[in-house]
Each structure stands twice: as C-alpha cells, then as structure tokens.
Coordinates of C-alpha atoms and ligand atoms in Angstrom, one line a residue:
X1151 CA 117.3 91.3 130.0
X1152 CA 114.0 91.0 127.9
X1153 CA 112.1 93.5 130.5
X1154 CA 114.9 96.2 130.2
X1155 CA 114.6 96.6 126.5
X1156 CA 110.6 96.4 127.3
X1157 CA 110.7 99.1 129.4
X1158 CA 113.1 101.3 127.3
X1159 CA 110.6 100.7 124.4
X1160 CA 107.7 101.7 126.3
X1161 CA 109.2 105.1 128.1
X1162 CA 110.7 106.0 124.5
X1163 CA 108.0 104.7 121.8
X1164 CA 104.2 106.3 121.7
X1165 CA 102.2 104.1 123.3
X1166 CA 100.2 103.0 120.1
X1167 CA 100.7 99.4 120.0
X1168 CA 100.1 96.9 122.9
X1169 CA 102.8 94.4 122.0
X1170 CA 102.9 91.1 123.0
X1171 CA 106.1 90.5 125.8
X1172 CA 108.5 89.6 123.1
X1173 CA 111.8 90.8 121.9
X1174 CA 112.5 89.7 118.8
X1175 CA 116.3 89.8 118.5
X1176 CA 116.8 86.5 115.0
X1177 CA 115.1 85.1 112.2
X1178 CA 116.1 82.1 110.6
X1179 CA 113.7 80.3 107.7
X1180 CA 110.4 80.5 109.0
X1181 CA 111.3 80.5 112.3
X1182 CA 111.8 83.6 114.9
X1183 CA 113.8 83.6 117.8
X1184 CA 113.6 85.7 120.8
X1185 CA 116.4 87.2 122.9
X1186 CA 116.3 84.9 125.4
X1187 CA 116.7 81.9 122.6
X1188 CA 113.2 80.7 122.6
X1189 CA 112.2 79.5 119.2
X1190 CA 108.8 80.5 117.4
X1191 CA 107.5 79.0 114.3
X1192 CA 106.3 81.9 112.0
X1193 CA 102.8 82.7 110.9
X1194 CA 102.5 85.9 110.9
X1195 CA 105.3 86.8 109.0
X1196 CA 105.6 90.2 110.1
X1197 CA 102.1 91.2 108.8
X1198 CA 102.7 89.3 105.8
X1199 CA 105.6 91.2 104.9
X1200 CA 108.4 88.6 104.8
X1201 CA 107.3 86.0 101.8
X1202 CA 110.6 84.2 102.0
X1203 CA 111.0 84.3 105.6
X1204 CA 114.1 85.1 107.4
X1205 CA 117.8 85.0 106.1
X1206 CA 117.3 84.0 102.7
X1207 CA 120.5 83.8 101.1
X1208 CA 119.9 85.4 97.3
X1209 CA 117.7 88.2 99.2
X1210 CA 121.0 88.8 101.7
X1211 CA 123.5 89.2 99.4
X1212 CA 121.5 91.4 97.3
X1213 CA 120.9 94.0 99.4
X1214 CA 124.8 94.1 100.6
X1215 CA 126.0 94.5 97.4
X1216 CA 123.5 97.5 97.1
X1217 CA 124.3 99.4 100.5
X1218 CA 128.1 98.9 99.2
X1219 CA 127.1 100.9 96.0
X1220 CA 124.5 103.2 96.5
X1221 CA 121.3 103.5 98.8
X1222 CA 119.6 106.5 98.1
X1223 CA 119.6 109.3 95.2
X1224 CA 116.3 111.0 94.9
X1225 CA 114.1 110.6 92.2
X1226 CA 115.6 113.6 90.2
X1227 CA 117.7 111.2 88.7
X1228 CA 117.7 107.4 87.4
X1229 CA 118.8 104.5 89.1
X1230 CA 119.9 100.8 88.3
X1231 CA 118.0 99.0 90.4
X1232 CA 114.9 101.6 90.6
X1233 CA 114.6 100.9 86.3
X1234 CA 115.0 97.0 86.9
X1235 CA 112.3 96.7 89.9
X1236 CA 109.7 98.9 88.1
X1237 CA 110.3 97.2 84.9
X1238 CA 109.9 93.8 86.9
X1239 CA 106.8 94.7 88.5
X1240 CA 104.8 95.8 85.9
X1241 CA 105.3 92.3 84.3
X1242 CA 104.7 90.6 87.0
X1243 CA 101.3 93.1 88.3
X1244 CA 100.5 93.2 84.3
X1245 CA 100.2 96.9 85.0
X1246 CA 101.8 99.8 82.5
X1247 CA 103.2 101.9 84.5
X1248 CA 104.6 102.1 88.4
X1249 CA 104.9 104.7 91.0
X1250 CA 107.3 103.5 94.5
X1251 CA 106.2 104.7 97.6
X1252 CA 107.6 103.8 101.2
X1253 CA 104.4 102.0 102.2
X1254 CA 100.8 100.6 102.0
X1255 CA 98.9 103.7 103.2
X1256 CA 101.4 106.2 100.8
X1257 CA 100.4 104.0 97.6
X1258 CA 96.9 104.2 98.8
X1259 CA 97.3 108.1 98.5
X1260 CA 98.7 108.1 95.3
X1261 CA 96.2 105.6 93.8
X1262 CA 93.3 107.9 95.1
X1263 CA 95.2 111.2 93.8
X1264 CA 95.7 109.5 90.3
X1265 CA 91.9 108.8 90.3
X1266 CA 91.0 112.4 91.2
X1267 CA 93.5 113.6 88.6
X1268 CA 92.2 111.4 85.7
X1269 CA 88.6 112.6 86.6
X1270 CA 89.8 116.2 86.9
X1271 CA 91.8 116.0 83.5
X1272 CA 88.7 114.3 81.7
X1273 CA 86.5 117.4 82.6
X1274 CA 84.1 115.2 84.3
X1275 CA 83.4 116.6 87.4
X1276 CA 83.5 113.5 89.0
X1277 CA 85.2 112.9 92.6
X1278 CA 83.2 110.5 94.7
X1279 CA 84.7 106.9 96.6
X1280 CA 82.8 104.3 97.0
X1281 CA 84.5 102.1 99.5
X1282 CA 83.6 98.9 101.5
X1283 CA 82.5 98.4 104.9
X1284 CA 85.3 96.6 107.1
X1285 CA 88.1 97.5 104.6
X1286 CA 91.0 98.4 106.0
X1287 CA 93.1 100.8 103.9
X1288 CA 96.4 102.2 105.7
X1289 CA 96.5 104.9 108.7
X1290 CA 97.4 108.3 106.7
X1291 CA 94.1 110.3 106.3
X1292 CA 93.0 109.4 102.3
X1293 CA 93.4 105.4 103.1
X1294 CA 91.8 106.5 106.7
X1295 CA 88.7 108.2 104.9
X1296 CA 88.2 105.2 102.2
X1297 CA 88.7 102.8 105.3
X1298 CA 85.0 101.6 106.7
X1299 CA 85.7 100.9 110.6
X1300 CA 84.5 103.8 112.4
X1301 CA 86.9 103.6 115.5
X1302 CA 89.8 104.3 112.6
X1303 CA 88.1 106.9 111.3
X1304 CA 86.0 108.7 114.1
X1305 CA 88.6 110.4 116.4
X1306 CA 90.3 112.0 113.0
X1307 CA 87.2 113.1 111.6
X1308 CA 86.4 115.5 109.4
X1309 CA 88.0 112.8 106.6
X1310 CA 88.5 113.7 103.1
X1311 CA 84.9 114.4 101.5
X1312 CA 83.0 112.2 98.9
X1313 CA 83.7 109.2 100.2
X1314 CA 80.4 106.7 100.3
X1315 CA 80.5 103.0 102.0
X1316 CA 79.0 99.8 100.8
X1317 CA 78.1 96.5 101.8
X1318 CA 81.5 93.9 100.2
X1319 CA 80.1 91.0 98.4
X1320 CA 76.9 92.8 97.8
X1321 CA 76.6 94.8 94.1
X1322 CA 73.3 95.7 94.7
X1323 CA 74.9 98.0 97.3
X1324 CA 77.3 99.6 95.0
X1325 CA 74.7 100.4 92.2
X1326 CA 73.2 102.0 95.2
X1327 CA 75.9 104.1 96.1
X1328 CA 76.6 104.9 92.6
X1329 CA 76.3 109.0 91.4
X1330 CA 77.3 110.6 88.1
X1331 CA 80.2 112.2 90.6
X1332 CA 81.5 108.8 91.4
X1333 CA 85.5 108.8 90.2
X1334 CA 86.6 105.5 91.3
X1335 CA 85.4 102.0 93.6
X1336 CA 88.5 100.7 96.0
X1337 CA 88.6 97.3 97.2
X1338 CA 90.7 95.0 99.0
X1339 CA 90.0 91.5 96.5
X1340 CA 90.1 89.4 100.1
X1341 CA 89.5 91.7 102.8
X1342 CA 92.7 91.4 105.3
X1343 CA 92.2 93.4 108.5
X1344 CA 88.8 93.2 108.0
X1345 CA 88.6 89.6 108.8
X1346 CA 90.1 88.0 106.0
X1347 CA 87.4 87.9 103.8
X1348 CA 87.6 86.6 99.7
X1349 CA 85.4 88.8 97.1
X1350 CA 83.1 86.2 95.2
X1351 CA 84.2 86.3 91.4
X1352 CA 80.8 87.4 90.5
X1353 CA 81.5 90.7 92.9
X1354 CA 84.5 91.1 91.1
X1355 CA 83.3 90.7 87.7
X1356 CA 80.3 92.4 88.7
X1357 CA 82.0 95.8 89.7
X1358 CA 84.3 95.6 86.2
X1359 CA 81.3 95.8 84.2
X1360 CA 79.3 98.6 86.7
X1361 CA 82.9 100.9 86.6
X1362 CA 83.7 100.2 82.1
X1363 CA 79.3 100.8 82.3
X1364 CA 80.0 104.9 84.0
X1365 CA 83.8 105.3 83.2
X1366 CA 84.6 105.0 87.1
X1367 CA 88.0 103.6 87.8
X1368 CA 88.4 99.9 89.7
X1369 CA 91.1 100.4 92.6
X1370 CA 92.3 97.2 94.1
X1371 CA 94.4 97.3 97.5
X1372 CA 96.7 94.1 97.4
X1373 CA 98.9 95.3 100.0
X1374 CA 98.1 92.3 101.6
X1375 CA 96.6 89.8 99.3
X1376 CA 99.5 90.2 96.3
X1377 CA 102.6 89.1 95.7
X1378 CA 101.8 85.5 95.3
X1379 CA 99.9 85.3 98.8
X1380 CA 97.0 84.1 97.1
X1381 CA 98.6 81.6 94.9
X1382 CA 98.9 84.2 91.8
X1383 CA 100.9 87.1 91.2
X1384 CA 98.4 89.0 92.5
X1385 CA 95.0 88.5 93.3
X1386 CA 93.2 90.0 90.4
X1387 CA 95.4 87.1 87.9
X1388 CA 93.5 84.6 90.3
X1389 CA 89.9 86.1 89.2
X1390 CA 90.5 87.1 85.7
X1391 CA 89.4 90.7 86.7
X1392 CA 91.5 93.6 86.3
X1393 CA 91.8 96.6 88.2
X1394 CA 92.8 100.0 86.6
X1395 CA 94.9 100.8 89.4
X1396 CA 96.7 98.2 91.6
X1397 CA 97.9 99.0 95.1
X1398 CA 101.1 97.2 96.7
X1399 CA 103.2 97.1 99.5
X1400 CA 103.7 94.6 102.1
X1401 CA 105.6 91.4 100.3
X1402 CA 107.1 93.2 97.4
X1403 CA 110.4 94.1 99.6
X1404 CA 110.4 91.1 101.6
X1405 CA 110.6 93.4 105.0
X1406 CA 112.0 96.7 103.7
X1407 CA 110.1 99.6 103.5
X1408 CA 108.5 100.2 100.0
X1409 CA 105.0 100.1 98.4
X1410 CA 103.7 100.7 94.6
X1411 CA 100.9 101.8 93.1
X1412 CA 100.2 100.9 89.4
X1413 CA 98.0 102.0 86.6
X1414 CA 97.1 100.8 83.0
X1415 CA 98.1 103.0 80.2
X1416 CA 94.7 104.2 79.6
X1417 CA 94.6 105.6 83.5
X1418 CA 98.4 107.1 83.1
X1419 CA 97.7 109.3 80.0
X1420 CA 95.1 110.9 81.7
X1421 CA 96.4 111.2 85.4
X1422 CA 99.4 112.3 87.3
X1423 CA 102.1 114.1 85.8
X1424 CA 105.1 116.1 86.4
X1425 CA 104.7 118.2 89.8
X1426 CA 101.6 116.2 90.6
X1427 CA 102.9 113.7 93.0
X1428 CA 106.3 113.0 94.4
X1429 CA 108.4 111.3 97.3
X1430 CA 111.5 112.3 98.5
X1431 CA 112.7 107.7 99.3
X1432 CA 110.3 106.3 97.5
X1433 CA 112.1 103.8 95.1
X1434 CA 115.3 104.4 96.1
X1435 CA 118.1 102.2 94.8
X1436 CA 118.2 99.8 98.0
X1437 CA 114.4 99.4 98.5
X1438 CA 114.4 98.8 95.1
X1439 CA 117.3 96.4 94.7
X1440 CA 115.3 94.3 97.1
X1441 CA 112.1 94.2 95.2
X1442 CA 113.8 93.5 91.8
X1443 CA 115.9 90.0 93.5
X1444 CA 112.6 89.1 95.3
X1445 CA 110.9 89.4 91.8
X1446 CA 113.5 87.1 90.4
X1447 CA 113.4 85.2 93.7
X1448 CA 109.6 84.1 92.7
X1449 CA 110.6 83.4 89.2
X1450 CA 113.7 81.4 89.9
X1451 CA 111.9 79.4 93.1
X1452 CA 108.7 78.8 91.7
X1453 CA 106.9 80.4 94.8
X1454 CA 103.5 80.7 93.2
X1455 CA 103.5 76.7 92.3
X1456 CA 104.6 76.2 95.9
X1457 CA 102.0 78.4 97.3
X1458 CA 99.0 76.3 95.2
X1459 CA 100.7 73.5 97.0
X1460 CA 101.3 74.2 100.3
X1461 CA 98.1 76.1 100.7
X1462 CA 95.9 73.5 99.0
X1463 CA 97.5 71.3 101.8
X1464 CA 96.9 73.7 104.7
X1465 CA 93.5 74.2 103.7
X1466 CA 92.7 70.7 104.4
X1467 CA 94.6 70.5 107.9
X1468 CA 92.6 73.5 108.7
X1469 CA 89.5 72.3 107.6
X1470 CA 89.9 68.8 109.8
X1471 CA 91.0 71.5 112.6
X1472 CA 87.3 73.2 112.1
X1473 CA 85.6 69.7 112.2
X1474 CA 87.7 68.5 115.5
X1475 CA 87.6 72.1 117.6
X1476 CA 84.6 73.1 119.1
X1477 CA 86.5 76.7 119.4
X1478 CA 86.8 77.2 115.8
X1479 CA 83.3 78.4 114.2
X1480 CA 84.9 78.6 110.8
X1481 CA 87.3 78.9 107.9
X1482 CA 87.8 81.6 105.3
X1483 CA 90.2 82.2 103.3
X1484 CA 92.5 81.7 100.1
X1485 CA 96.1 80.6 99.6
X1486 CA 98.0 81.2 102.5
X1487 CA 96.2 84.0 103.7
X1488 CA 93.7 82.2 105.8
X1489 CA 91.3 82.8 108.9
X1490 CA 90.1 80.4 111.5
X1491 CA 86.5 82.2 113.4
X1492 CA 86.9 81.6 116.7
X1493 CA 84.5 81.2 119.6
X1494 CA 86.8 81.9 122.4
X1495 CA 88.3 85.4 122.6
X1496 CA 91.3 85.5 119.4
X1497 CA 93.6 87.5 122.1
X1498 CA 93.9 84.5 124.9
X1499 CA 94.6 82.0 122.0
X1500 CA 97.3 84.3 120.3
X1501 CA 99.0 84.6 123.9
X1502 CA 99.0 81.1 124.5
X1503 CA 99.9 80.2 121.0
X1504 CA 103.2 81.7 121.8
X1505 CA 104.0 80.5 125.0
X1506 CA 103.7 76.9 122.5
X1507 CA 106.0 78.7 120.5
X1508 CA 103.5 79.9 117.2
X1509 CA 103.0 83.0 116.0
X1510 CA 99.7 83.9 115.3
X1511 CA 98.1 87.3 114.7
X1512 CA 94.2 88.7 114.8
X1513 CA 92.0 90.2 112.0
X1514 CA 89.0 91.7 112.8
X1515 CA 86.0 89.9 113.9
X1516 CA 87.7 87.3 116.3
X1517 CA 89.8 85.9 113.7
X1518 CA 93.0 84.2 113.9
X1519 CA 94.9 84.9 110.7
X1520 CA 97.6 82.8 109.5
X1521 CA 100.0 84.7 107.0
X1522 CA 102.8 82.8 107.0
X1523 CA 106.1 83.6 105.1
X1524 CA 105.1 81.7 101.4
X1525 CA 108.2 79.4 101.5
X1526 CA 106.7 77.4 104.4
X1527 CA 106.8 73.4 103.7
X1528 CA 104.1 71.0 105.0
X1529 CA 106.0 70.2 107.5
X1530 CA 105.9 73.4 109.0
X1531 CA 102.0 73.3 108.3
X1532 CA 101.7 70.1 110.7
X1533 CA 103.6 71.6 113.0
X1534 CA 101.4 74.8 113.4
X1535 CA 98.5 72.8 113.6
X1536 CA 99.6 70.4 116.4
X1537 CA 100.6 73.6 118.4
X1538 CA 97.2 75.1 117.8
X1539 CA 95.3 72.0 118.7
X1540 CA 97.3 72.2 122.2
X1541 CA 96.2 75.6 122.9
X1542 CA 92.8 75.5 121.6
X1543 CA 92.0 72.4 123.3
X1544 CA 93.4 73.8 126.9
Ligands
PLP2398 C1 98.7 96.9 105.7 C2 97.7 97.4 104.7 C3 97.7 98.7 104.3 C4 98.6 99.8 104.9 O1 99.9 99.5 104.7 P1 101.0 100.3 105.6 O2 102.3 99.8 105.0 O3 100.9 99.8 107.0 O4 100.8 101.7 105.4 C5 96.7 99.1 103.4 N1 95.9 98.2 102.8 C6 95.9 96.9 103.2 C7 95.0 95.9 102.5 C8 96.8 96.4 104.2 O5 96.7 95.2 104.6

C-alpha cells in the first residue's frame, strides 16, 4: 500500500526532494506513525515546525472553532484572531510592530525590503547585505541571494545585487565587509542548515555596536532558532542583544503555514508603508488563530522552563554519547536545537535511525540535527539516545 502512494507522489510531485520511503499517515505526542502502523519517535519535528508535537488538545480545538467561523478574509479588512496573534507576538518577540507572511523565505523578503525602504526613506543611499557564509536563508531569490552556499545560489544566478559574505563568528570579517552603502547585516543567531552552529555572545554584541556605530540595521533570521527552541522566546532574549528586525516562521503555527517578520518602532516609522508590501494569506484568521493559542500555549504550559530542563538534560546524554561513540566527532548546539558531527556519512545513520524507529534529520556539514517537538520529556530523551547508540554502534 505504502509503494502505491510512493509512486503516485513521485509521477505527480517535481522531483525536488529525495524522501526517505515513508508515508506518514498519524501523529500522536511526539511520536509519528506510518501507514503501515510502525511507530517513530520524533526528532525532527517536521523541520522544527511542530513545538508541541502531534495532536495537542488546546491547539485542536482551536483551530476547529476557527475553520467553523472564518478562515480567510484578506488583509483589506481586520480580523479577530489576526489583532490577537500580532498583538501576542510582539510581546512575546519584544518587537513593535508585525507583518504575517505564509513562510520563512516570504518574511525574509519582507525584512530585506523594509531594510531597503528605511535606507531609501532616510536619503542615505545605502543598499548593501552583508550576510554570512553557510547561512541558510529560505529558497525565494532575496533569502537565496543573502544565503552563502553556492550550490543554492549558483544555478539561479544573477541574485539580487549588493549582497557581500562574511566569515560567522568572525567580526573582523564584517568590519571588513563593511561600506558607507551597507543598509543592513542578516544573521541566523545559531546557524540551522548551516550545521547548527551558536553565534558567540561577543559576535553578537559585537555586530550591535558595529550596526548603532554606521546606522546599518541588525536582521536576525529565527525561523529556526525562535519560538522557545533555544530555551528563550527567542534567541536574541537568550543573548541580551537585540535585533532591529526579527524574522519568524517555522514554530510560531505549530505546523500551519505562517511566518512574521518584526521591527522596532524606530525601523517602522521609517520603512514600509501603505502599497509597499502586501500578501494576499498572509495572516489570515485561521493561520492566525493558531499562532495566537500556541502563544498562550507557551504561556499557560511553561514551555520555555521545560525546554531549560529538558535540554540541559539532553545536553548531558549527548555529551556521554560523544565520549562513548567513536562516530560522533562532536556536539554543538543550544536548547533543543542540537547537532551531533559525525564521522560516518549523516545519510546511512539517518536511514538506519528509522528502521530503529527515530527520526533524525541532517544539517549541513555531516551533522545530525536533533529538533525535537519542545514538549519532549526525559524519557523520550533516553529513548532517542538508546536508539542512536544501536545504530551508531552497528
Ligand atoms: C527554514 C528556514 C528558512 C526558510 O523558511 P521556509 O518556510 O522554508 O521558507 C529561512 N531561514 C531559516 C533560518 C530557516 O531555518
């Protein structure tokens, strides 16, 4: 049965993906289950997409009450839920002002937009990127062009223009890239794709005072590292240094399509406005009735506490796990966002991972990355890492 809906993927879908031989048909906590009943423990969840894992009741019952009312309305008029979720997320980002998109790579298009628009309305000429090496960005051809691995970029080229690469973790590097036509620096504060890899604080810090030094804007991506991944709110809260625009997507809809970008007042007054930028979905009542209950979800449930937990535990496992494998070369990481460097080829282990009945995904650099959803227990934790010790010792 599994084969027939393989092949009817593969003659309809483009061929972009190579997925693995699985149909995922349930979810059910942090587990997965496939259509012929096998069970998977999830750490991948979906990209880390779904926070609270599969079936949670609060999130359920939201979103049907929401398709009963209303799912979609444009954004030429207001909504409940749309007012509630940006309201929500501003808190909890500690940003002033939110634009919904439909995903990463459209609120990486925005954020860059509202950085050329701020230079463009302060007269400054300025309209330079500086990026980082090994950042991954999204696939549309803005985040593409600010993205620094070629074979994303090279068959697409030419890219948007003005966009220069440095070296992450390295400020000398910046400076060096630095012109008076640089507009704005974009970073992911723990590189995901890339090979999941933490900024120092000092980096961070570092670039705050180079961009408040030549009025260039501080963009950070945390499609991937927000929404209490890291063990705060977002990443920046972690650091103590703030961005002036904030990218989202991912987490903040628990597995429905919707991203954000943010901005501080002082970027808003001076950026896009009416007929600038726009988006047909983006926002819309149901994508936003799911952000606004997982918002309250966090609050209510004390996921961030949980996710200093849990992660401080799995840290440890996984650091025994480094000490005891001679596969594993090393760990990097923070919260539960977390990547193992392996010696033997990440693909083989990922495979036989799931035959054990784990999901595990790659970043780049042979690296397994473990994303789980954030409501995982110890338990679950243990029981990732005896399944990994089985395959990796094979
Ligand atoms: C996934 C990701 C994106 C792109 O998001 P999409 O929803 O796939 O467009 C952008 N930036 C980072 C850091 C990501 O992890």
């Amino acid at each position: 049965m599994e084969n027939s809906y393989i092949q009817m993927a593969e003659q309809a879908l483009l061929h972009t993906y190579n997925r693995y031989q699985i149909v995922l048909e349930k979810g059910e906590g942090v587990y997965l289950y496939d259509s012929e009943g096998k069970q998977y423990l999830d750490f991948a969840a979906g990209i880390a997409v779904c926070s609270l894992g599969y079936g949670h009741p609060r999130y359920k019952e939201a979103l049907k009450r929401q398709i009963d009312r209303l799912t979609h309305t444009s954004n030429l008029f207001y909504s409940i839920p749309t007012a509630k979720a940006a309201q929500s997320l501003k808190e909890a980002a500690q940003m002033d002002r939110v634009f919904f998109t439909n995903s990463g790579t459209e609120a990486i298009e925005g954020a860059l937009k509202a950085a050329r628009k701020y230079a463009y309305t302060k007269g400054s000429g300025k309209y330079e990127f500086i990026a980082m090496n090994h950042s991954f960005h999204g696939r549309s051809m803005g985040a593409v062009a600010v993205t620094g691995t070629d074979k994303y970029r090279t068959p697409f080229e030419p890219l948007i223009g003005g966009v220069k690469f440095a070296e992450f973790n390295d400020l000398e590097s910046v400076k060096a890239q630095i012109t008076d036509k640089t507009c704005a620096i974009i970073l992911e504060p723990i590189q995901g794709e890339g090979g999941i890899y933490p900024a120092t604080a000092e980096f961070l810090s570092g670039l705050r005072k180079l961009c408040d030094a030549h009025d260039i804007l501080l963009i950070f991506d945390e499609i991937q590292c927000g929404m209490g991944r890291c063990g705060s709110m977002f990443a920046w809260q972690g650091y103590g240094v703030k961005p002036d625009i904030l990218t989202m997507a991912k987490a903040i809809g628990n597995g429905v399509p919707v991203g954000a970008f943010a901005m501080t007042e002082k970027v808003a007054e001076s950026s896009l406005a009416p007929g600038d930028h726009g988006t047909t979905y983006g926002g819309n009542p149901f994508v936003c009735a799911a952000v606004e209950e997982v918002l309250q979800i966090f609050k209510e449930e004390h996921i961030l506490e949980h996710v200093q937990e849990v992660s401080a535990y799995m840290e440890e496992k996984l650091e025994q796990l480094v000490l005891e494998s001679a596969c594993i070369e090393a760990r990097r990481g923070k919260g539960l966002m977390q990547g193992l460097v392996l010696t033997k080829p990440v693909g083989d282990v990922i495979r036989a991972a799931m035959e054990e009945g784990l999901i595990v995904i790659s970043a780049g650099g042979n690296v397994l990355r473990l994303v789980p959803p954030l409501t995982i227990e110890k338990c679950h934790v243990d029981e990732m890492v005896e399944k990994l010790k089985k395959v990796l010792n094979k």
